[in-house]
Tab-separated table of C-alpha atoms and ligand atoms in Angstrom:
chain	number	residue	atom	x	y	z
A	27	UNK	CA	24.955	-42.466	48.362
A	28	UNK	CA	22.822	-39.864	46.674
A	29	UNK	CA	23.814	-38.382	43.359
A	30	UNK	CA	24.760	-35.034	44.790
A	31	UNK	CA	26.941	-36.550	47.465
A	32	UNK	CA	28.824	-38.573	44.873
A	33	UNK	CA	29.368	-35.461	42.824
A	34	UNK	CA	30.726	-33.632	45.829
A	35	UNK	CA	32.945	-36.531	46.696
A	36	UNK	CA	34.208	-36.606	43.164
A	37	UNK	CA	35.000	-32.921	43.277
A	38	UNK	CA	36.728	-33.272	46.593
A	39	UNK	CA	38.769	-36.385	45.944
A	40	UNK	CA	39.676	-36.567	42.281
A	41	UNK	CA	42.076	-34.543	40.204
A	42	UNK	CA	40.794	-33.174	36.940
A	43	UNK	CA	43.049	-31.426	34.493
A	44	UNK	CA	41.585	-28.177	33.264
A	45	UNK	CA	42.354	-25.705	30.540
A	46	UNK	CA	44.602	-22.952	31.825
A	47	UNK	CA	42.534	-20.499	29.776
A	48	UNK	CA	39.680	-21.023	32.270
A	49	UNK	CA	41.869	-19.489	34.969
A	50	UNK	CA	42.098	-16.178	33.161
A	51	UNK	CA	39.532	-13.412	32.695
A	52	UNK	CA	39.261	-11.178	29.624
A	53	UNK	CA	41.666	-8.583	30.953
A	54	UNK	CA	44.242	-11.244	31.761
A	55	UNK	CA	43.788	-12.752	28.309
A	56	UNK	CA	44.733	-9.384	26.827
A	57	UNK	CA	47.893	-9.461	28.938
A	58	UNK	CA	48.633	-12.986	27.754
A	59	UNK	CA	48.400	-11.961	24.096
A	60	UNK	CA	50.526	-8.838	24.624
A	61	UNK	CA	53.128	-10.937	26.445
A	62	UNK	CA	53.188	-13.414	23.546
A	63	UNK	CA	53.807	-10.575	21.075
A	64	UNK	CA	56.902	-9.494	23.003
A	65	UNK	CA	58.006	-13.104	23.193
A	66	UNK	CA	57.721	-13.458	19.414
A	67	UNK	CA	59.966	-10.411	18.873
A	68	UNK	CA	62.486	-11.954	21.256
A	69	UNK	CA	62.527	-15.155	19.180
A	70	UNK	CA	62.990	-13.184	15.960
A	71	UNK	CA	65.839	-11.160	17.503
A	72	UNK	CA	67.821	-14.167	18.703
A	73	UNK	CA	67.923	-17.231	16.500
A	74	UNK	CA	71.359	-18.406	17.642
A	75	UNK	CA	72.920	-18.692	21.103
A	76	UNK	CA	75.014	-15.584	20.458
A	77	UNK	CA	72.117	-13.539	19.177
A	78	UNK	CA	69.948	-14.711	22.047
A	79	UNK	CA	72.551	-13.510	24.567
A	80	UNK	CA	72.555	-10.126	22.816
A	81	UNK	CA	68.749	-10.009	22.777
A	82	UNK	CA	68.723	-10.745	26.523
A	83	UNK	CA	71.377	-8.131	27.316
A	84	UNK	CA	69.561	-5.468	25.284
A	85	UNK	CA	66.406	-6.097	27.316
A	86	UNK	CA	68.286	-6.311	30.622
A	87	UNK	CA	70.102	-3.017	30.050
A	88	UNK	CA	66.834	-1.280	29.235
A	89	UNK	CA	65.651	-2.609	32.575
A	90	UNK	CA	68.524	-1.193	34.623
A	91	UNK	CA	70.866	-4.184	34.613
A	92	UNK	CA	74.597	-3.463	34.181
A	93	UNK	CA	77.556	-5.609	33.224
A	94	UNK	CA	78.963	-7.208	36.395
A	95	UNK	CA	82.444	-6.289	35.144
A	96	UNK	CA	81.646	-2.618	35.683
A	97	UNK	CA	81.090	-2.975	39.438
A	98	UNK	CA	83.524	-3.826	42.216
A	99	UNK	CA	80.756	-4.369	44.742
A	100	UNK	CA	77.105	-5.357	44.585
A	101	UNK	CA	74.507	-3.940	46.984
A	102	UNK	CA	70.957	-5.175	47.663
A	103	UNK	CA	68.717	-4.172	44.770
A	104	UNK	CA	71.573	-4.109	42.253
A	105	UNK	CA	70.830	-5.560	38.838
A	106	UNK	CA	73.780	-7.195	37.104
A	107	UNK	CA	74.590	-9.628	34.310
A	108	UNK	CA	77.590	-11.496	33.006
A	109	UNK	CA	78.034	-13.006	29.555
A	110	UNK	CA	79.436	-16.543	29.489
A	111	UNK	CA	81.665	-16.710	26.392
A	112	UNK	CA	79.001	-14.852	24.387
A	113	UNK	CA	76.815	-17.976	24.358
A	114	UNK	CA	75.545	-18.129	27.902
A	115	UNK	CA	74.416	-15.579	30.447
A	116	UNK	CA	73.984	-15.109	34.173
A	117	UNK	CA	71.830	-12.215	35.377
A	118	UNK	CA	70.917	-11.391	38.960
A	119	UNK	CA	68.987	-9.038	41.198
A	120	UNK	CA	70.818	-8.840	44.512
A	121	UNK	CA	68.731	-9.567	47.609
A	122	UNK	CA	68.855	-8.162	51.115
A	123	UNK	CA	69.683	-11.567	52.634
A	124	UNK	CA	73.274	-12.839	52.427
A	125	UNK	CA	73.923	-14.646	49.152
A	126	UNK	CA	75.404	-17.508	51.201
A	127	UNK	CA	71.828	-18.158	52.413
A	128	UNK	CA	71.089	-19.275	48.860
A	129	UNK	CA	69.548	-17.908	45.715
A	130	UNK	CA	66.386	-18.523	43.722
A	131	UNK	CA	67.553	-19.504	40.259
A	132	UNK	CA	65.815	-19.952	36.919
A	133	UNK	CA	68.003	-22.025	34.602
A	134	UNK	CA	67.126	-22.260	30.924
A	135	UNK	CA	69.190	-23.117	27.855
A	136	UNK	CA	69.435	-20.895	24.817
A	137	UNK	CA	70.868	-23.248	22.225
A	138	UNK	CA	68.407	-24.934	19.866
A	139	UNK	CA	68.769	-27.675	17.261
A	140	UNK	CA	70.039	-26.276	13.983
A	141	UNK	CA	72.277	-26.977	10.992
A	142	UNK	CA	75.946	-25.946	11.237
A	143	UNK	CA	78.199	-25.415	8.228
A	144	UNK	CA	81.172	-27.768	7.962
A	145	UNK	CA	84.685	-26.266	8.167
A	146	UNK	CA	85.158	-26.430	4.388
A	147	UNK	CA	81.563	-26.229	3.288
A	148	UNK	CA	81.488	-24.777	-0.199
A	149	UNK	CA	81.585	-26.980	-3.306
A	150	UNK	CA	80.247	-27.052	-6.822
A	151	UNK	CA	78.460	-30.016	-8.310
A	152	UNK	CA	75.974	-30.423	-11.133
A	153	UNK	CA	75.887	-26.728	-11.877
A	154	UNK	CA	75.003	-25.839	-8.294
A	155	UNK	CA	77.011	-24.178	-5.552
A	156	UNK	CA	76.278	-26.040	-2.318
A	157	UNK	CA	77.443	-26.073	1.271
A	158	UNK	CA	78.093	-29.169	3.380
A	159	UNK	CA	76.630	-29.190	6.877
A	160	UNK	CA	76.747	-31.047	10.180
A	161	UNK	CA	73.538	-30.857	12.154
A	162	UNK	CA	73.482	-29.847	15.837
A	163	UNK	CA	71.210	-31.509	18.392
A	164	UNK	CA	68.512	-34.116	17.947
A	165	UNK	CA	66.573	-33.536	14.755
A	166	UNK	CA	64.411	-35.451	12.319
A	167	UNK	CA	66.666	-34.583	9.405
A	168	UNK	CA	63.932	-34.827	6.779
A	169	UNK	CA	62.098	-31.956	8.477
A	170	UNK	CA	64.867	-29.527	7.530
A	171	UNK	CA	64.816	-29.938	3.742
A	172	UNK	CA	62.846	-27.885	1.204
A	173	UNK	CA	62.191	-24.911	3.439
A	174	UNK	CA	63.669	-21.403	3.541
A	175	UNK	CA	66.800	-21.188	5.684
A	176	UNK	CA	68.749	-18.172	6.905
A	177	UNK	CA	72.445	-18.109	7.628
A	178	UNK	CA	73.662	-16.622	10.922
A	179	UNK	CA	77.047	-16.483	12.542
A	180	UNK	CA	80.507	-15.026	12.813
A	181	UNK	CA	83.674	-15.302	10.734
A	182	UNK	CA	87.142	-13.811	10.794
A	183	UNK	CA	88.656	-12.376	7.607
A	184	UNK	CA	92.385	-12.390	6.792
A	185	UNK	CA	92.803	-9.012	8.528
A	186	UNK	CA	91.591	-10.628	11.749
A	187	UNK	CA	88.353	-8.692	11.729
A	188	UNK	CA	85.341	-10.382	13.319
A	189	UNK	CA	82.478	-10.337	10.869
A	190	UNK	CA	78.837	-10.950	11.651
A	191	UNK	CA	76.962	-12.749	8.943
A	192	UNK	CA	73.198	-12.652	8.764
A	193	UNK	CA	71.528	-13.471	5.470
A	194	UNK	CA	67.917	-14.438	4.986
A	195	UNK	CA	66.121	-12.549	7.744
A	196	UNK	CA	65.506	-9.222	6.016
A	197	UNK	CA	62.484	-9.255	3.737
A	198	UNK	CA	64.700	-8.347	0.775
A	199	UNK	CA	67.355	-10.952	1.580
A	200	UNK	CA	67.763	-14.141	-0.410
A	201	UNK	CA	67.306	-17.360	1.559
A	202	UNK	CA	68.863	-20.821	1.286
A	203	UNK	CA	67.459	-24.332	1.201
A	204	UNK	CA	68.323	-28.005	1.419
A	205	UNK	CA	67.045	-29.726	-1.711
A	206	UNK	CA	65.435	-33.155	-1.646
A	207	UNK	CA	64.679	-35.706	-4.300
A	208	UNK	CA	61.464	-35.247	-6.273
A	209	UNK	CA	58.723	-37.698	-5.320
A	210	UNK	CA	58.636	-39.069	-8.884
A	211	UNK	CA	62.050	-40.626	-8.386
A	212	UNK	CA	61.814	-41.394	-4.688
A	213	UNK	CA	60.775	-45.033	-4.765
A	214	UNK	CA	64.077	-46.077	-3.219
A	215	UNK	CA	64.357	-43.147	-0.855
A	216	UNK	CA	60.836	-43.648	0.471
A	217	UNK	CA	61.635	-47.265	1.268
A	218	UNK	CA	64.370	-46.136	3.668
A	219	UNK	CA	63.671	-45.953	7.392
A	220	UNK	CA	62.339	-42.511	8.326
A	221	UNK	CA	65.482	-41.869	10.396
A	222	UNK	CA	67.447	-42.224	7.178
A	223	UNK	CA	64.934	-40.663	4.792
A	224	UNK	CA	67.343	-37.772	4.596
A	225	UNK	CA	70.820	-38.679	5.805
A	226	UNK	CA	73.315	-36.410	7.511
A	227	UNK	CA	75.484	-36.131	4.420
A	228	UNK	CA	72.430	-35.237	2.357
A	229	UNK	CA	71.810	-32.002	4.249
A	230	UNK	CA	73.484	-29.865	1.596
A	231	UNK	CA	72.476	-26.252	1.272
A	232	UNK	CA	71.923	-24.551	-2.084
A	233	UNK	CA	73.799	-21.231	-2.095
A	234	UNK	CA	74.354	-20.236	-5.743
A	235	UNK	CA	74.156	-21.068	-9.408
A	236	UNK	CA	75.622	-18.290	-11.544
A	237	UNK	CA	79.136	-18.827	-12.927
A	238	UNK	CA	81.831	-16.182	-12.993
A	239	UNK	CA	82.293	-14.558	-16.412
A	240	UNK	CA	85.090	-16.793	-17.584
A	241	UNK	CA	84.326	-19.961	-19.477
A	242	UNK	CA	87.772	-21.348	-18.633
A	243	UNK	CA	87.179	-21.201	-14.881
A	244	UNK	CA	87.089	-24.757	-13.469
A	245	UNK	CA	84.486	-24.211	-10.792
A	246	UNK	CA	83.034	-20.933	-11.960
A	247	UNK	CA	79.901	-21.038	-9.826
A	248	UNK	CA	81.781	-21.735	-6.597
A	249	UNK	CA	84.251	-19.003	-7.522
A	250	UNK	CA	81.437	-16.538	-8.201
A	251	UNK	CA	79.974	-17.248	-4.747
A	252	UNK	CA	83.398	-16.757	-3.143
A	253	UNK	CA	83.818	-13.476	-5.032
A	254	UNK	CA	80.453	-12.251	-3.751
A	255	UNK	CA	81.426	-13.155	-0.186
A	256	UNK	CA	84.840	-11.544	-0.618
A	257	UNK	CA	83.332	-8.322	-2.004
A	258	UNK	CA	80.813	-8.112	0.828
A	259	UNK	CA	82.721	-9.462	3.827
A	260	UNK	CA	86.381	-9.570	2.771
A	261	UNK	CA	86.497	-13.312	3.456
A	262	UNK	CA	88.044	-16.199	1.532
A	263	UNK	CA	87.241	-19.918	1.477
A	264	UNK	CA	89.833	-20.574	4.189
A	265	UNK	CA	88.029	-18.281	6.613
A	266	UNK	CA	85.140	-20.752	6.912
A	267	UNK	CA	87.482	-23.052	8.825
A	268	UNK	CA	87.396	-20.910	11.962
A	269	UNK	CA	83.861	-19.638	11.485
A	270	UNK	CA	80.673	-20.467	13.375
A	271	UNK	CA	77.828	-20.384	10.892
A	272	UNK	CA	74.384	-21.771	11.640
A	273	UNK	CA	71.525	-22.381	9.246
A	274	UNK	CA	68.165	-21.722	10.875
A	275	UNK	CA	64.601	-21.427	9.558
A	276	UNK	CA	64.222	-18.083	7.794
A	277	UNK	CA	60.666	-17.373	8.872
A	278	UNK	CA	59.532	-15.262	11.787
A	279	UNK	CA	57.466	-16.308	14.794
A	280	UNK	CA	53.736	-16.451	14.066
A	281	UNK	CA	50.388	-16.893	15.780
A	282	UNK	CA	48.725	-20.225	15.103
A	283	UNK	CA	45.018	-20.992	14.953
A	284	UNK	CA	41.846	-19.042	14.177
A	285	UNK	CA	41.899	-17.955	17.811
A	286	UNK	CA	45.647	-17.145	17.712
A	287	UNK	CA	46.059	-19.144	20.899
A	288	UNK	CA	49.438	-20.655	19.957
A	289	UNK	CA	52.857	-19.356	19.020
A	290	UNK	CA	54.553	-21.148	16.145
A	291	UNK	CA	58.271	-20.506	15.751
A	292	UNK	CA	61.748	-21.902	15.465
A	293	UNK	CA	63.843	-22.308	18.613
A	294	UNK	CA	61.147	-22.329	21.291
A	295	UNK	CA	63.058	-25.139	23.009
A	296	UNK	CA	64.264	-23.541	25.109
A	297	UNK	CA	64.020	-19.846	24.397
A	298	UNK	CA	60.415	-19.902	25.574
A	299	UNK	CA	61.707	-20.657	29.072
A	300	UNK	CA	64.599	-18.213	28.668
A	301	UNK	CA	62.201	-15.412	27.771
A	302	UNK	CA	59.708	-16.172	30.533
A	303	UNK	CA	62.612	-16.438	33.018
A	304	UNK	CA	64.083	-13.157	31.833
A	305	UNK	CA	60.713	-11.386	32.008
A	306	UNK	CA	60.206	-12.684	35.548
A	307	UNK	CA	63.661	-11.585	36.700
A	308	UNK	CA	63.193	-8.119	35.209
A	309	UNK	CA	59.954	-7.792	37.180
A	310	UNK	CA	61.729	-8.438	40.499
A	311	UNK	CA	62.680	-5.359	42.533
A	312	UNK	CA	64.570	-5.356	45.841
A	313	UNK	CA	64.049	-9.026	46.712
A	314	UNK	CA	64.988	-10.673	49.997
A	315	UNK	CA	66.740	-13.603	48.359
A	316	UNK	CA	69.073	-12.991	45.448
A	317	UNK	CA	67.261	-13.892	42.220
A	318	UNK	CA	69.160	-15.300	39.260
A	319	UNK	CA	68.682	-16.249	35.622
A	320	UNK	CA	71.223	-18.757	34.338
A	321	UNK	CA	71.076	-19.324	30.594
A	322	UNK	CA	73.348	-22.025	29.260
A	323	UNK	CA	74.531	-23.241	25.882
A	324	UNK	CA	75.123	-26.793	24.530
A	325	UNK	CA	72.159	-28.394	26.334
A	326	UNK	CA	71.085	-30.046	23.101
A	327	UNK	CA	74.411	-31.872	22.856
A	328	UNK	CA	75.078	-32.661	26.527
A	329	UNK	CA	75.707	-29.367	28.379
A	330	UNK	CA	79.476	-29.741	28.172
A	331	UNK	CA	82.153	-27.220	27.259
A	332	UNK	CA	82.827	-23.910	28.939
A	333	UNK	CA	79.511	-22.446	27.806
A	334	UNK	CA	77.478	-25.547	28.732
A	335	UNK	CA	75.676	-25.883	32.064
A	336	UNK	CA	78.427	-28.113	33.480
A	337	UNK	CA	80.973	-25.336	33.000
A	338	UNK	CA	82.675	-23.859	36.051
A	339	UNK	CA	82.198	-20.445	34.450
A	340	UNK	CA	78.595	-20.499	35.675
A	341	UNK	CA	79.850	-21.375	39.159
A	342	UNK	CA	82.327	-18.502	38.865
A	343	UNK	CA	79.496	-16.125	38.041
A	344	UNK	CA	77.587	-17.307	41.123
A	345	UNK	CA	80.740	-17.045	43.261
A	346	UNK	CA	81.145	-13.495	41.979
A	347	UNK	CA	77.739	-12.678	43.497
A	348	UNK	CA	79.029	-13.806	46.892
A	349	UNK	CA	82.424	-12.111	46.555
A	350	UNK	CA	81.017	-8.775	45.433
A	351	UNK	CA	78.312	-8.687	48.117
A	352	UNK	CA	80.359	-9.904	51.090
A	353	UNK	CA	83.972	-9.196	50.153
A	354	UNK	CA	85.124	-12.814	49.955
A	355	UNK	CA	83.984	-16.346	49.269
A	356	UNK	CA	85.508	-19.393	50.853
A	357	UNK	CA	84.810	-22.853	49.501
A	358	UNK	CA	82.465	-23.289	52.451
A	359	UNK	CA	80.630	-20.031	51.602
A	360	UNK	CA	79.976	-21.274	48.089
A	361	UNK	CA	78.916	-24.742	49.222
A	362	UNK	CA	76.592	-23.183	51.821
A	363	UNK	CA	75.105	-20.997	49.127
A	364	UNK	CA	74.507	-23.993	46.845
A	365	UNK	CA	73.041	-25.991	49.729
A	366	UNK	CA	70.405	-23.306	50.283
A	367	UNK	CA	69.754	-22.446	46.645
A	368	UNK	CA	66.630	-23.442	44.767
A	369	UNK	CA	66.361	-23.791	41.058
A	370	UNK	CA	63.707	-24.334	38.448
A	371	UNK	CA	65.381	-26.101	35.565
A	372	UNK	CA	63.247	-24.129	33.173
A	373	UNK	CA	62.996	-26.254	30.096
A	374	UNK	CA	60.231	-27.335	27.770
A	375	UNK	CA	58.474	-30.673	27.864
A	376	UNK	CA	56.472	-32.681	25.342
A	377	UNK	CA	52.832	-31.700	24.913
A	378	UNK	CA	50.328	-34.496	24.250
A	379	UNK	CA	49.663	-34.886	20.538
A	380	UNK	CA	46.382	-36.757	19.885
A	381	UNK	CA	47.575	-37.760	16.419
A	382	UNK	CA	50.377	-39.730	18.060
A	383	UNK	CA	48.500	-40.633	21.231
A	384	UNK	CA	50.264	-43.972	21.673
A	385	UNK	CA	53.568	-42.178	22.334
A	386	UNK	CA	52.139	-40.843	25.588
A	387	UNK	CA	50.522	-42.078	28.774
A	388	UNK	CA	47.395	-39.957	28.595
A	389	UNK	CA	47.062	-39.534	32.337
A	390	UNK	CA	50.729	-38.715	32.829
A	391	UNK	CA	51.611	-36.255	30.124
A	392	UNK	CA	51.535	-32.508	29.835
A	393	UNK	CA	48.894	-30.921	27.628
A	394	UNK	CA	49.277	-27.756	25.577
A	395	UNK	CA	46.997	-25.173	27.148
A	396	UNK	CA	46.859	-26.698	30.623
A	397	UNK	CA	49.444	-24.402	32.159
A	398	UNK	CA	53.073	-24.454	33.238
A	399	UNK	CA	54.371	-27.978	33.745
A	400	UNK	CA	56.334	-29.120	36.801
A	401	UNK	CA	58.134	-32.400	36.159
A	402	UNK	CA	59.507	-34.463	38.999
A	403	UNK	CA	61.859	-36.246	36.625
A	404	UNK	CA	62.851	-36.582	32.991
A	405	UNK	CA	65.391	-39.099	31.667
A	406	UNK	CA	64.945	-42.237	29.630
A	407	UNK	CA	65.034	-46.018	30.135
A	408	UNK	CA	64.314	-46.082	33.859
A	409	UNK	CA	64.798	-42.334	34.434
A	410	UNK	CA	68.490	-42.503	33.422
A	411	UNK	CA	70.138	-39.098	33.544
A	412	UNK	CA	67.243	-37.600	35.479
A	413	UNK	CA	67.304	-35.313	38.488
A	414	UNK	CA	64.141	-36.686	40.172
A	415	UNK	CA	63.193	-33.808	42.451
A	416	UNK	CA	62.544	-34.478	46.117
A	417	UNK	CA	58.900	-34.619	47.092
A	418	UNK	CA	59.499	-32.036	49.845
A	419	UNK	CA	60.847	-29.558	47.319
A	420	UNK	CA	58.223	-30.313	44.658
A	421	UNK	CA	55.477	-29.810	47.215
A	422	UNK	CA	56.939	-26.476	48.321
A	423	UNK	CA	57.098	-25.189	44.740
A	424	UNK	CA	53.605	-26.511	43.989
A	425	UNK	CA	52.297	-24.747	47.106
A	426	UNK	CA	53.813	-21.455	45.941
A	427	UNK	CA	52.120	-21.882	42.555
A	428	UNK	CA	48.810	-22.832	44.171
A	429	UNK	CA	48.894	-19.848	46.513
A	430	UNK	CA	49.314	-17.527	43.532
A	431	UNK	CA	46.534	-19.387	41.683
A	432	UNK	CA	48.820	-20.253	38.816
A	433	UNK	CA	47.413	-23.015	36.606
A	434	UNK	CA	49.983	-25.797	36.609
A	435	UNK	CA	50.127	-29.410	35.556
A	436	UNK	CA	52.561	-32.252	35.667
A	437	UNK	CA	53.600	-34.974	33.267
A	438	UNK	CA	56.254	-37.297	31.961
A	439	UNK	CA	58.178	-37.064	28.734
A	440	UNK	CA	56.245	-39.719	26.817
A	441	UNK	CA	55.529	-43.404	27.305
A	442	UNK	CA	57.901	-45.425	29.485
A	443	UNK	CA	60.785	-46.900	27.470
A	444	UNK	CA	59.785	-45.161	24.247
A	445	UNK	CA	62.600	-42.625	24.364
A	446	UNK	CA	63.125	-39.674	26.630
A	447	UNK	CA	65.402	-36.755	27.184
A	448	UNK	CA	67.284	-34.756	29.746
A	449	UNK	CA	67.645	-31.186	30.891
A	450	UNK	CA	70.254	-29.255	32.877
A	451	UNK	CA	68.433	-30.212	36.105
A	452	UNK	CA	70.788	-33.021	37.127
A	453	UNK	CA	73.917	-30.992	36.290
A	454	UNK	CA	72.792	-28.200	38.579
A	455	UNK	CA	71.468	-30.479	41.325
A	456	UNK	CA	74.949	-32.046	41.477
A	457	UNK	CA	76.130	-28.784	43.023
A	458	UNK	CA	73.777	-29.349	45.940
A	459	UNK	CA	70.900	-27.051	45.136
A	460	UNK	CA	67.281	-28.155	45.084
A	461	UNK	CA	66.127	-28.478	41.499
A	462	UNK	CA	62.925	-29.367	39.708
A	463	UNK	CA	62.126	-29.257	35.995
A	464	UNK	CA	59.527	-26.681	35.094
A	465	UNK	CA	58.483	-25.228	31.777
A	466	UNK	CA	56.240	-24.934	28.779
A	467	UNK	CA	54.766	-27.965	26.952
A	468	UNK	CA	55.695	-27.956	23.254
A	469	UNK	CA	54.101	-29.578	20.232
A	470	UNK	CA	56.514	-30.750	17.506
A	471	UNK	CA	59.542	-30.213	19.748
A	472	UNK	CA	62.867	-29.936	17.871
A	473	UNK	CA	61.054	-29.422	14.559
A	474	UNK	CA	61.957	-26.273	12.611
A	475	UNK	CA	58.540	-24.918	13.606
A	476	UNK	CA	57.572	-25.642	17.204
A	477	UNK	CA	54.264	-24.810	18.849
A	478	UNK	CA	53.430	-23.508	22.332
A	479	UNK	CA	50.181	-22.326	23.920
A	480	UNK	CA	50.065	-18.680	24.924
A	481	UNK	CA	48.293	-19.620	28.174
A	482	UNK	CA	51.197	-21.916	29.038
A	483	UNK	CA	53.772	-19.263	28.169
A	484	UNK	CA	52.067	-16.789	30.463
A	485	UNK	CA	51.449	-19.168	33.344
A	486	UNK	CA	55.110	-20.184	33.099
A	487	UNK	CA	56.102	-16.541	33.442
A	488	UNK	CA	53.776	-16.207	36.431
A	489	UNK	CA	55.164	-19.382	37.968
A	490	UNK	CA	58.752	-18.228	37.519
A	491	UNK	CA	57.970	-14.858	39.073
A	492	UNK	CA	56.273	-16.484	42.059
A	493	UNK	CA	59.258	-18.806	42.480
A	494	UNK	CA	61.737	-15.928	42.479
A	495	UNK	CA	59.715	-13.888	44.946
A	496	UNK	CA	58.296	-16.490	47.290
A	497	UNK	CA	60.774	-19.325	47.741
A	498	UNK	CA	62.385	-19.196	51.185
A	499	UNK	CA	65.698	-20.516	52.421
A	500	UNK	CA	64.420	-23.607	54.219
A	501	UNK	CA	62.360	-26.366	52.670
A	502	UNK	CA	60.230	-27.926	55.355
A	503	UNK	CA	61.176	-31.494	56.127
A	504	UNK	CA	64.217	-31.488	53.848
A	505	UNK	CA	67.404	-31.886	55.836
B	605	MN	MN1	65.292	-28.079	26.119
B	606	MN	MN1	65.782	-29.883	23.319
């Protein structure tokens, strides 16, 4: 064959991954950067599950959504939300078609790995006031030491008042940190396995060092810290027992790179998919099919509990959509609805990191900057715990993306048998709906500072919007 023919054949027959940036013109690039700025504010506003729910509700209410509690009935076009125990959220735009014909759902999680305080955290040792912690989710523990941390959460004082604590985010606030052994004396520590370089019980947070003005006081520094907390919040040491306090990185979301093409921030897994889902839902007006955002908690520890994706409270919120649009909901109505519902399990995936190339199969991994990633399956050790989307459904979603000219890619979470991970996809698919994983590739996932490409963030938003608007009840060929 002649050279030109071969080239044409190559173009016609082979798949070549391209940069998503090439799909966008200058005007669109401006939109991408503006979108990323709003996303960064969202991250800064909600660094815990609770705060993220509040950040979502604030944006939803500005966009005409009302608390589902305030309405007895829902009509087509209505915009409603329901908080799930203050740590999860379901929001919906009611469609003109019966809800029992199914919904188009975007399901993200809004918990992120972090460091929780223990029930009795405060102690004094070596002239330092410190707090004991128990980490949450899968982390490389050594990544969380020697960096500024902020403290977020709620406590109850002895009067039964709920108190919000937030220290370390304001520019004038002090911050906290987990100290680590100086390198000069680290010969033994550095010989440990990296997984034990910093151990769980070594994640102790420095919170004070100035003793109370009484030389006789036994633990004067601890007491001085307690006095400060009592003066400010009216709390005592005992009140930590019922509290929920999280330590999170104290810095704000930033642009990364000379070209500012990345967002660097804490908690992008999975708030990047929550934000893009939320933005897509808010863009939807008077849809045919009811469109839903379902944001769950506890994904990083197994999606259990009444705020995790397995909770019946999410089902209740979906049932409420049927009840308040049609007057009732039999078991069969709900099952029918699930049978015809489609969901993107909107969660992040690993982006290829050339420095650690051997962790990936280069031709089957997602790349930062190559667009929203659709993953047929996740899981580990032979796809365990994975949803494994049906080809018929995957192809339908891919066709919707292609029709809208959305740059998308696919991939696996790393090399076979190296590790792996799950999402809420399987939990939701168990209910009968069609589910596929879809989201933004992340560099340094679960690190205190995660990285995403702005092109991927935007194409994910575009993909989510297309999914909400274009997915129809029936999937061709899928009985
Ligand atoms: Mn995730
Ligand atoms: Mn995760």
